[in-house]
Tab-separated table of N, CA and C in Angstrom:
chain	number	residue	atom	x	y	z
A	1	UNK	N	0.815	-1.175	0.000
A	1	UNK	CA	0.000	0.000	0.000
A	1	UNK	C	0.849	1.224	0.000
A	2	UNK	N	0.330	2.182	-0.644
A	2	UNK	CA	1.062	3.427	-0.776
A	2	UNK	C	0.644	4.375	0.333
A	3	UNK	N	1.593	5.103	0.846
A	3	UNK	CA	1.304	6.091	1.884
A	3	UNK	C	1.169	7.484	1.286
A	4	UNK	N	1.064	7.521	-0.039
A	4	UNK	CA	0.932	8.825	-0.700
A	4	UNK	C	-0.465	9.420	-0.534
A	5	UNK	N	-1.410	8.649	-0.102
A	5	UNK	CA	-2.785	9.164	0.055
A	5	UNK	C	-2.805	10.233	1.137
A	6	UNK	N	-3.452	11.341	0.813
A	6	UNK	CA	-3.524	12.444	1.776
A	6	UNK	C	-4.744	12.264	2.660
A	7	UNK	N	-4.641	12.794	3.842
A	7	UNK	CA	-5.787	12.718	4.744
A	7	UNK	C	-6.905	13.610	4.226
A	8	UNK	N	-8.155	13.188	4.407
A	8	UNK	CA	-9.272	14.028	3.967
A	8	UNK	C	-9.281	15.338	4.760
A	9	UNK	N	-9.773	16.395	4.111
A	9	UNK	CA	-9.818	17.721	4.732
A	9	UNK	C	-10.924	17.727	5.778
A	10	UNK	N	-10.603	18.155	6.981
A	10	UNK	CA	-11.573	18.232	8.071
A	10	UNK	C	-11.975	19.679	8.299
A	11	UNK	N	-13.188	19.854	8.762
A	11	UNK	CA	-13.721	21.189	9.042
A	11	UNK	C	-12.985	21.771	10.239
A	12	UNK	N	-12.505	23.004	10.072
A	12	UNK	CA	-11.764	23.672	11.128
A	12	UNK	C	-12.509	24.959	11.477
A	13	UNK	N	-13.284	24.996	12.556
A	13	UNK	CA	-14.074	26.183	12.893
A	13	UNK	C	-13.195	27.394	13.189
A	14	UNK	N	-12.032	27.200	13.728
A	14	UNK	CA	-11.155	28.325	14.033
A	14	UNK	C	-10.655	28.982	12.741
A	15	UNK	N	-10.328	28.150	11.749
A	15	UNK	CA	-9.869	28.696	10.473
A	15	UNK	C	-11.022	29.434	9.769
A	16	UNK	N	-12.243	28.922	9.839
A	16	UNK	CA	-13.408	29.560	9.221
A	16	UNK	C	-13.701	30.904	9.897
A	17	UNK	N	-13.612	30.945	11.205
A	17	UNK	CA	-13.839	32.189	11.936
A	17	UNK	C	-12.772	33.220	11.594
A	18	UNK	N	-11.540	32.789	11.483
A	18	UNK	CA	-10.457	33.708	11.122
A	18	UNK	C	-10.672	34.261	9.719
A	19	UNK	N	-11.156	33.444	8.793
A	19	UNK	CA	-11.423	33.904	7.427
A	19	UNK	C	-12.570	34.921	7.425
A	20	UNK	N	-13.594	34.669	8.228
A	20	UNK	CA	-14.716	35.608	8.297
A	20	UNK	C	-14.289	36.928	8.906
A	21	UNK	N	-13.442	36.899	9.915
A	21	UNK	CA	-12.953	38.131	10.534
A	21	UNK	C	-12.032	38.895	9.594
A	22	UNK	N	-11.357	38.197	8.691
A	22	UNK	CA	-10.460	38.853	7.744
A	22	UNK	C	-11.250	39.628	6.691
A	23	UNK	N	-12.479	39.214	6.363
A	23	UNK	CA	-13.328	39.903	5.389
A	23	UNK	C	-14.708	40.130	6.005
A	24	UNK	N	-14.831	41.149	6.897
A	24	UNK	CA	-16.103	41.344	7.601
A	24	UNK	C	-17.229	41.828	6.692
A	25	UNK	N	-16.926	42.403	5.541
A	25	UNK	CA	-17.972	42.925	4.664
A	25	UNK	C	-18.536	41.866	3.720
A	26	UNK	N	-18.025	40.685	3.782
A	26	UNK	CA	-18.421	39.642	2.848
A	26	UNK	C	-19.937	39.420	2.859
A	27	UNK	N	-20.541	39.265	4.003
A	27	UNK	CA	-21.985	39.020	4.088
A	27	UNK	C	-22.801	40.288	4.223
A	28	UNK	N	-22.229	41.327	4.804
A	28	UNK	CA	-23.025	42.527	5.065
A	28	UNK	C	-23.306	43.333	3.803
A	29	UNK	N	-22.455	43.245	2.799
A	29	UNK	CA	-22.722	43.970	1.538
A	29	UNK	C	-24.026	43.505	0.916
A	30	UNK	N	-24.250	42.232	0.930
A	30	UNK	CA	-25.482	41.681	0.361
A	30	UNK	C	-26.692	42.199	1.125
A	31	UNK	N	-26.645	42.247	2.452
A	31	UNK	CA	-27.777	42.728	3.249
A	31	UNK	C	-28.006	44.216	3.051
A	32	UNK	N	-26.927	44.983	2.869
A	32	UNK	CA	-27.098	46.417	2.583
A	32	UNK	C	-27.807	46.595	1.243
A	33	UNK	N	-27.435	45.806	0.254
A	33	UNK	CA	-28.067	45.901	-1.062
A	33	UNK	C	-29.547	45.519	-0.977
A	34	UNK	N	-29.841	44.433	-0.288
A	34	UNK	CA	-31.233	44.002	-0.128
A	34	UNK	C	-32.027	45.065	0.630
A	35	UNK	N	-31.463	45.599	1.699
A	35	UNK	CA	-32.139	46.638	2.479
A	35	UNK	C	-32.400	47.890	1.662
A	36	UNK	N	-31.432	48.300	0.858
A	36	UNK	CA	-31.600	49.492	0.013
A	36	UNK	C	-32.726	49.289	-0.994
A	37	UNK	N	-32.780	48.118	-1.614
A	37	UNK	CA	-33.843	47.835	-2.578
A	37	UNK	C	-35.202	47.837	-1.881
A	38	UNK	N	-35.305	47.237	-0.711
A	38	UNK	CA	-36.574	47.196	0.014
A	38	UNK	C	-37.029	48.598	0.435
A	39	UNK	N	-36.112	49.432	0.880
A	39	UNK	CA	-36.461	50.809	1.254
A	39	UNK	C	-36.934	51.588	0.031
A	40	UNK	N	-36.262	51.412	-1.106
A	40	UNK	CA	-36.664	52.108	-2.331
A	40	UNK	C	-38.066	51.688	-2.769
A	41	UNK	N	-38.369	50.412	-2.673
A	41	UNK	CA	-39.702	49.918	-3.032
A	41	UNK	C	-40.752	50.481	-2.066
A	42	UNK	N	-40.442	50.514	-0.768
A	42	UNK	CA	-41.385	51.040	0.221
A	42	UNK	C	-41.666	52.530	-0.017
A	43	UNK	N	-40.645	53.306	-0.324
A	43	UNK	CA	-40.825	54.737	-0.607
A	43	UNK	C	-41.674	54.918	-1.860
A	44	UNK	N	-41.394	54.156	-2.898
A	44	UNK	CA	-42.168	54.267	-4.147
A	44	UNK	C	-43.639	53.930	-3.910
A	45	UNK	N	-43.916	52.880	-3.149
A	45	UNK	CA	-45.306	52.507	-2.851
A	45	UNK	C	-45.996	53.579	-2.017
A	46	UNK	N	-45.301	54.153	-1.057
A	46	UNK	CA	-45.882	55.205	-0.217
A	46	UNK	C	-46.254	56.422	-1.051
A	47	UNK	N	-45.368	56.841	-1.917
A	47	UNK	CA	-45.644	57.993	-2.788
A	47	UNK	C	-46.824	57.682	-3.710
A	48	UNK	N	-46.825	56.495	-4.297
A	48	UNK	CA	-47.908	56.130	-5.207
A	48	UNK	C	-49.256	56.113	-4.491
A	49	UNK	N	-49.340	55.491	-3.310
A	49	UNK	CA	-50.597	55.465	-2.553
A	49	UNK	C	-51.022	56.875	-2.163
A	50	UNK	N	-50.084	57.713	-1.752
A	50	UNK	CA	-50.409	59.088	-1.363
A	50	UNK	C	-50.967	59.898	-2.509
A	51	UNK	N	-50.346	59.805	-3.661
A	51	UNK	CA	-50.807	60.565	-4.828
A	51	UNK	C	-52.149	60.039	-5.321
A	52	UNK	N	-52.312	58.731	-5.390
A	52	UNK	CA	-53.562	58.173	-5.916
A	52	UNK	C	-54.740	58.426	-4.982
A	53	UNK	N	-54.512	58.498	-3.682
A	53	UNK	CA	-55.629	58.719	-2.763
A	53	UNK	C	-56.088	60.167	-2.727
A	54	UNK	N	-55.251	61.103	-3.145
A	54	UNK	CA	-55.648	62.510	-3.119
A	54	UNK	C	-55.961	63.058	-4.503
A	55	UNK	N	-55.859	62.252	-5.525
A	55	UNK	CA	-56.025	62.732	-6.888
A	55	UNK	C	-57.423	63.307	-7.127
A	56	UNK	N	-58.470	62.669	-6.656
A	56	UNK	CA	-59.830	63.143	-6.868
A	56	UNK	C	-60.457	63.683	-5.580
A	57	UNK	N	-59.647	64.040	-4.616
A	57	UNK	CA	-60.160	64.526	-3.337
A	57	UNK	C	-60.728	65.938	-3.493
A	58	UNK	N	-61.719	66.248	-2.649
A	58	UNK	CA	-62.307	67.578	-2.587
A	58	UNK	C	-61.699	68.275	-1.385
A	59	UNK	N	-61.082	69.451	-1.601
A	59	UNK	CA	-60.486	70.195	-0.498
A	59	UNK	C	-60.940	71.643	-0.549
A	60	UNK	N	-61.093	72.223	0.632
A	60	UNK	CA	-61.458	73.633	0.746
A	60	UNK	C	-60.391	74.329	1.580
A	61	UNK	N	-59.947	75.482	1.109
A	61	UNK	CA	-58.944	76.269	1.813
A	61	UNK	C	-59.556	77.618	2.163
A	62	UNK	N	-59.656	77.896	3.471
A	62	UNK	CA	-60.220	79.174	3.911
A	62	UNK	C	-59.348	80.317	3.420
A	63	UNK	N	-59.972	81.336	2.839
A	63	UNK	CA	-59.261	82.527	2.379
A	63	UNK	C	-59.556	83.694	3.309
A	64	UNK	N	-60.817	83.855	3.702
A	64	UNK	CA	-61.192	84.953	4.579
A	64	UNK	C	-62.694	85.019	4.738
A	65	UNK	N	-63.157	86.113	5.304
A	65	UNK	CA	-64.594	86.306	5.479
A	65	UNK	C	-64.874	87.799	5.499
A	66	UNK	N	-66.136	88.141	5.245
A	66	UNK	CA	-66.582	89.526	5.267
A	66	UNK	C	-67.845	89.617	6.103
A	67	UNK	N	-67.957	90.650	6.891
A	67	UNK	CA	-69.195	90.912	7.616
A	67	UNK	C	-70.126	91.629	6.652
A	68	UNK	N	-71.206	90.985	6.255
A	68	UNK	CA	-72.125	91.567	5.287
A	68	UNK	C	-73.388	92.096	5.956
A	69	UNK	N	-73.447	92.029	7.254
A	69	UNK	CA	-74.583	92.518	8.026
A	69	UNK	C	-74.384	92.126	9.476
A	70	UNK	N	-75.251	92.667	10.340
A	70	UNK	CA	-75.113	92.346	11.760
A	70	UNK	C	-75.372	90.867	12.023
A	71	UNK	N	-76.237	90.259	11.237
A	71	UNK	CA	-76.594	88.852	11.425
A	71	UNK	C	-76.232	88.005	10.203
A	72	UNK	N	-75.154	88.381	9.515
A	72	UNK	CA	-74.723	87.605	8.353
A	72	UNK	C	-73.221	87.784	8.150
A	73	UNK	N	-72.574	86.699	7.760
A	73	UNK	CA	-71.147	86.719	7.443
A	73	UNK	C	-70.957	85.936	6.148
A	74	UNK	N	-70.045	86.384	5.313
A	74	UNK	CA	-69.766	85.703	4.051
A	74	UNK	C	-68.386	85.068	4.116
A	75	UNK	N	-68.352	83.774	3.922
A	75	UNK	CA	-67.105	83.015	3.929
A	75	UNK	C	-66.545	82.979	2.519
A	76	UNK	N	-65.233	83.202	2.400
A	76	UNK	CA	-64.552	83.137	1.104
A	76	UNK	C	-63.539	81.989	1.195
A	77	UNK	N	-63.629	81.062	0.242
A	77	UNK	CA	-62.709	79.923	0.266
A	77	UNK	C	-62.432	79.445	-1.148
A	78	UNK	N	-61.304	78.755	-1.300
A	78	UNK	CA	-60.933	78.137	-2.565
A	78	UNK	C	-61.314	76.673	-2.506
A	79	UNK	N	-62.046	76.222	-3.504
A	79	UNK	CA	-62.511	74.846	-3.567
A	79	UNK	C	-61.767	74.128	-4.688
A	80	UNK	N	-61.104	73.025	-4.345
A	80	UNK	CA	-60.380	72.220	-5.332
A	80	UNK	C	-61.081	70.879	-5.449
A	81	UNK	N	-61.400	70.517	-6.687
A	81	UNK	CA	-62.099	69.253	-6.951
A	81	UNK	C	-61.841	68.853	-8.376
A	82	UNK	N	-62.241	67.650	-8.706
A	82	UNK	CA	-62.117	67.152	-10.071
A	82	UNK	C	-63.040	67.991	-10.957
A	83	UNK	N	-62.557	68.488	-12.084
A	83	UNK	CA	-63.419	69.290	-12.961
A	83	UNK	C	-64.702	68.532	-13.318
A	84	UNK	N	-65.811	69.268	-13.319
A	84	UNK	CA	-67.106	68.673	-13.645
A	84	UNK	C	-67.833	68.089	-12.448
A	85	UNK	N	-67.321	68.304	-11.233
A	85	UNK	CA	-67.920	67.742	-10.029
A	85	UNK	C	-68.682	68.813	-9.267
A	86	UNK	N	-69.950	68.531	-8.947
A	86	UNK	CA	-70.745	69.404	-8.091
A	86	UNK	C	-70.417	69.054	-6.649
A	87	UNK	N	-70.246	70.092	-5.808
A	87	UNK	CA	-69.808	69.878	-4.427
A	87	UNK	C	-70.756	70.585	-3.465
A	88	UNK	N	-70.976	69.978	-2.308
A	88	UNK	CA	-71.764	70.588	-1.244
A	88	UNK	C	-70.846	70.828	-0.049
A	89	UNK	N	-70.843	72.082	0.458
A	89	UNK	CA	-69.965	72.441	1.571
A	89	UNK	C	-70.790	72.919	2.760
A	90	UNK	N	-70.328	72.593	3.952
A	90	UNK	CA	-70.941	73.069	5.187
A	90	UNK	C	-70.066	74.180	5.746
A	91	UNK	N	-70.660	75.376	5.909
A	91	UNK	CA	-69.940	76.542	6.425
A	91	UNK	C	-70.512	76.872	7.795
A	92	UNK	N	-69.618	77.136	8.739
A	92	UNK	CA	-70.019	77.446	10.108
A	92	UNK	C	-69.531	78.831	10.491
A	93	UNK	N	-70.432	79.630	11.098
A	93	UNK	CA	-70.072	80.942	11.631
A	93	UNK	C	-69.961	80.814	13.141
A	94	UNK	N	-68.980	81.541	13.736
A	94	UNK	CA	-68.739	81.438	15.180
A	94	UNK	C	-68.642	82.814	15.815
A	95	UNK	N	-68.962	82.847	17.122
A	95	UNK	CA	-68.827	84.097	17.875
A	95	UNK	C	-67.436	84.172	18.493
A	96	UNK	N	-67.215	85.177	19.338
A	96	UNK	CA	-65.900	85.392	19.947
A	96	UNK	C	-65.428	84.264	20.835
A	97	UNK	N	-66.350	83.442	21.356
A	97	UNK	CA	-65.981	82.296	22.205
A	97	UNK	C	-65.933	80.998	21.393
A	98	UNK	N	-65.930	81.117	20.079
A	98	UNK	CA	-65.926	79.990	19.147
A	98	UNK	C	-67.175	79.136	19.275
A	99	UNK	N	-68.251	79.741	19.742
A	99	UNK	CA	-69.542	79.054	19.760
A	99	UNK	C	-70.192	79.177	18.395
A	100	UNK	N	-70.867	78.142	17.964
A	100	UNK	CA	-71.516	78.142	16.655
A	100	UNK	C	-72.751	79.041	16.714
A	101	UNK	N	-72.803	80.037	15.831
A	101	UNK	CA	-73.945	80.949	15.780
A	101	UNK	C	-74.663	80.873	14.438
A	102	UNK	N	-74.174	80.041	13.544
A	102	UNK	CA	-74.830	79.860	12.255
A	102	UNK	C	-74.152	78.800	11.436
A	103	UNK	N	-74.969	78.067	10.672
A	103	UNK	CA	-74.452	77.026	9.781
A	103	UNK	C	-75.233	77.091	8.482
A	104	UNK	N	-74.547	76.927	7.387
A	104	UNK	CA	-75.209	76.921	6.081
A	104	UNK	C	-74.620	75.832	5.207
A	105	UNK	N	-75.496	75.258	4.399
A	105	UNK	CA	-75.070	74.281	3.402
A	105	UNK	C	-75.026	75.037	2.080
A	106	UNK	N	-73.883	74.979	1.392
A	106	UNK	CA	-73.709	75.722	0.143
A	106	UNK	C	-73.316	74.755	-0.958
A	107	UNK	N	-74.120	74.729	-2.019
A	107	UNK	CA	-73.805	73.848	-3.146
A	107	UNK	C	-73.057	74.638	-4.209
A	108	UNK	N	-71.919	74.091	-4.629
A	108	UNK	CA	-71.082	74.724	-5.650
A	108	UNK	C	-71.275	73.928	-6.936
A	109	UNK	N	-71.791	74.585	-7.984
A	109	UNK	CA	-72.037	73.852	-9.236
A	109	UNK	C	-70.744	73.376	-9.889
A	110	UNK	N	-70.885	72.393	-10.761
A	110	UNK	CA	-69.740	71.842	-11.490
A	110	UNK	C	-69.079	72.937	-12.315
A	111	UNK	N	-67.776	72.788	-12.506
A	111	UNK	CA	-66.995	73.767	-13.252
A	111	UNK	C	-65.918	73.038	-14.042
A	112	UNK	N	-65.430	73.690	-15.089
A	112	UNK	CA	-64.318	73.116	-15.848
A	112	UNK	C	-62.990	73.366	-15.144
A	113	UNK	N	-63.001	74.316	-14.216
A	113	UNK	CA	-61.786	74.654	-13.467
A	113	UNK	C	-61.592	73.670	-12.319
A	114	UNK	N	-60.344	73.359	-12.003
A	114	UNK	CA	-60.045	72.471	-10.868
A	114	UNK	C	-60.200	73.213	-9.547
A	115	UNK	N	-59.778	74.492	-9.496
A	115	UNK	CA	-59.893	75.294	-8.272
A	115	UNK	C	-60.771	76.507	-8.557
A	116	UNK	N	-61.727	76.740	-7.671
A	116	UNK	CA	-62.690	77.826	-7.828
A	116	UNK	C	-62.758	78.634	-6.539
A	117	UNK	N	-62.806	79.950	-6.651
A	117	UNK	CA	-63.004	80.823	-5.481
A	117	UNK	C	-64.505	80.918	-5.223
A	118	UNK	N	-64.922	80.626	-3.987
A	118	UNK	CA	-66.339	80.569	-3.631
A	118	UNK	C	-66.630	81.582	-2.528
A	119	UNK	N	-67.794	82.235	-2.622
A	119	UNK	CA	-68.291	83.138	-1.583
A	119	UNK	C	-69.629	82.576	-1.122
A	120	UNK	N	-69.750	82.277	0.176
A	120	UNK	CA	-70.969	81.682	0.710
A	120	UNK	C	-71.422	82.461	1.942
A	121	UNK	N	-72.672	82.931	1.925
A	121	UNK	CA	-73.228	83.704	3.044
A	121	UNK	C	-73.832	82.767	4.080
A	122	UNK	N	-73.665	83.143	5.349
A	122	UNK	CA	-74.227	82.379	6.460
A	122	UNK	C	-75.005	83.352	7.339
A	123	UNK	N	-76.291	83.074	7.563
A	123	UNK	CA	-77.093	83.872	8.488
A	123	UNK	C	-76.792	83.393	9.899
A	124	UNK	N	-76.770	84.338	10.850
A	124	UNK	CA	-76.370	83.997	12.218
A	124	UNK	C	-77.445	84.426	13.219
A	125	UNK	N	-77.422	83.797	14.383
A	125	UNK	CA	-78.373	84.153	15.446
A	125	UNK	C	-77.880	85.350	16.243
A	126	UNK	N	-76.562	85.491	16.365
A	126	UNK	CA	-75.927	86.642	17.012
A	126	UNK	C	-74.754	87.055	16.131
A	127	UNK	N	-74.168	88.221	16.365
A	127	UNK	CA	-73.043	88.625	15.509
A	127	UNK	C	-71.899	87.601	15.522
A	128	UNK	N	-71.381	87.314	14.341
A	128	UNK	CA	-70.270	86.365	14.190
A	128	UNK	C	-68.969	87.132	14.038
A	129	UNK	N	-67.893	86.531	14.527
A	129	UNK	CA	-66.571	87.144	14.374
A	129	UNK	C	-65.690	86.374	13.398
A	130	UNK	N	-66.074	85.166	13.064
A	130	UNK	CA	-65.304	84.365	12.114
A	130	UNK	C	-66.197	83.303	11.496
A	131	UNK	N	-65.682	82.681	10.439
A	131	UNK	CA	-66.382	81.581	9.776
A	131	UNK	C	-65.346	80.627	9.217
A	132	UNK	N	-65.763	79.401	8.996
A	132	UNK	CA	-64.854	78.392	8.454
A	132	UNK	C	-65.646	77.358	7.670
A	133	UNK	N	-64.970	76.685	6.768
A	133	UNK	CA	-65.575	75.570	6.020
A	133	UNK	C	-65.364	74.316	6.847
A	134	UNK	N	-66.448	73.703	7.281
A	134	UNK	CA	-66.364	72.472	8.080
A	134	UNK	C	-65.968	71.278	7.221
A	135	UNK	N	-66.681	71.114	6.091
A	135	UNK	CA	-66.380	69.996	5.203
A	135	UNK	C	-67.012	70.232	3.850
A	136	UNK	N	-66.462	69.592	2.860
A	136	UNK	CA	-67.006	69.616	1.503
A	136	UNK	C	-66.978	68.193	0.968
A	137	UNK	N	-68.031	67.846	0.222
A	137	UNK	CA	-68.054	66.517	-0.380
A	137	UNK	C	-68.757	66.590	-1.720
A	138	UNK	N	-68.377	65.682	-2.601
A	138	UNK	CA	-68.959	65.632	-3.927
A	138	UNK	C	-70.407	65.188	-3.848
A	139	UNK	N	-71.256	65.797	-4.682
A	139	UNK	CA	-72.670	65.424	-4.763
A	139	UNK	C	-72.798	64.417	-5.878
A	140	UNK	N	-73.437	63.308	-5.590
A	140	UNK	CA	-73.591	62.240	-6.613
A	140	UNK	C	-74.605	62.606	-7.644
């Protein structure tokens, strides 16, 4: 028999650990790449959901108000909606203690414009010092 046969290679945990310590970025580069891709996908999905959910939303932005009488106030606001949509808005007038002194429902007819400046009068039970748009929604 020949003694030229070499012994089979045995697993050496110390040598494997030393090799891993010599190249610490070997496994972490892959995880950084995977993490970066996952974060990019999450950001893209968040932006897409945010844009798609507000695309046809109805929003009202208070611009100001005018006192048109002792028992009436006119609310001025910008209404943004999908062109061709009729909208109904609830306007509330308040006194100095922010108590509700008047409420009106105002229907804004459909328009070709996306944003429209609206003036809506609210009759009050006592003098009002301010007014605001409570909510607006599309009319079916």
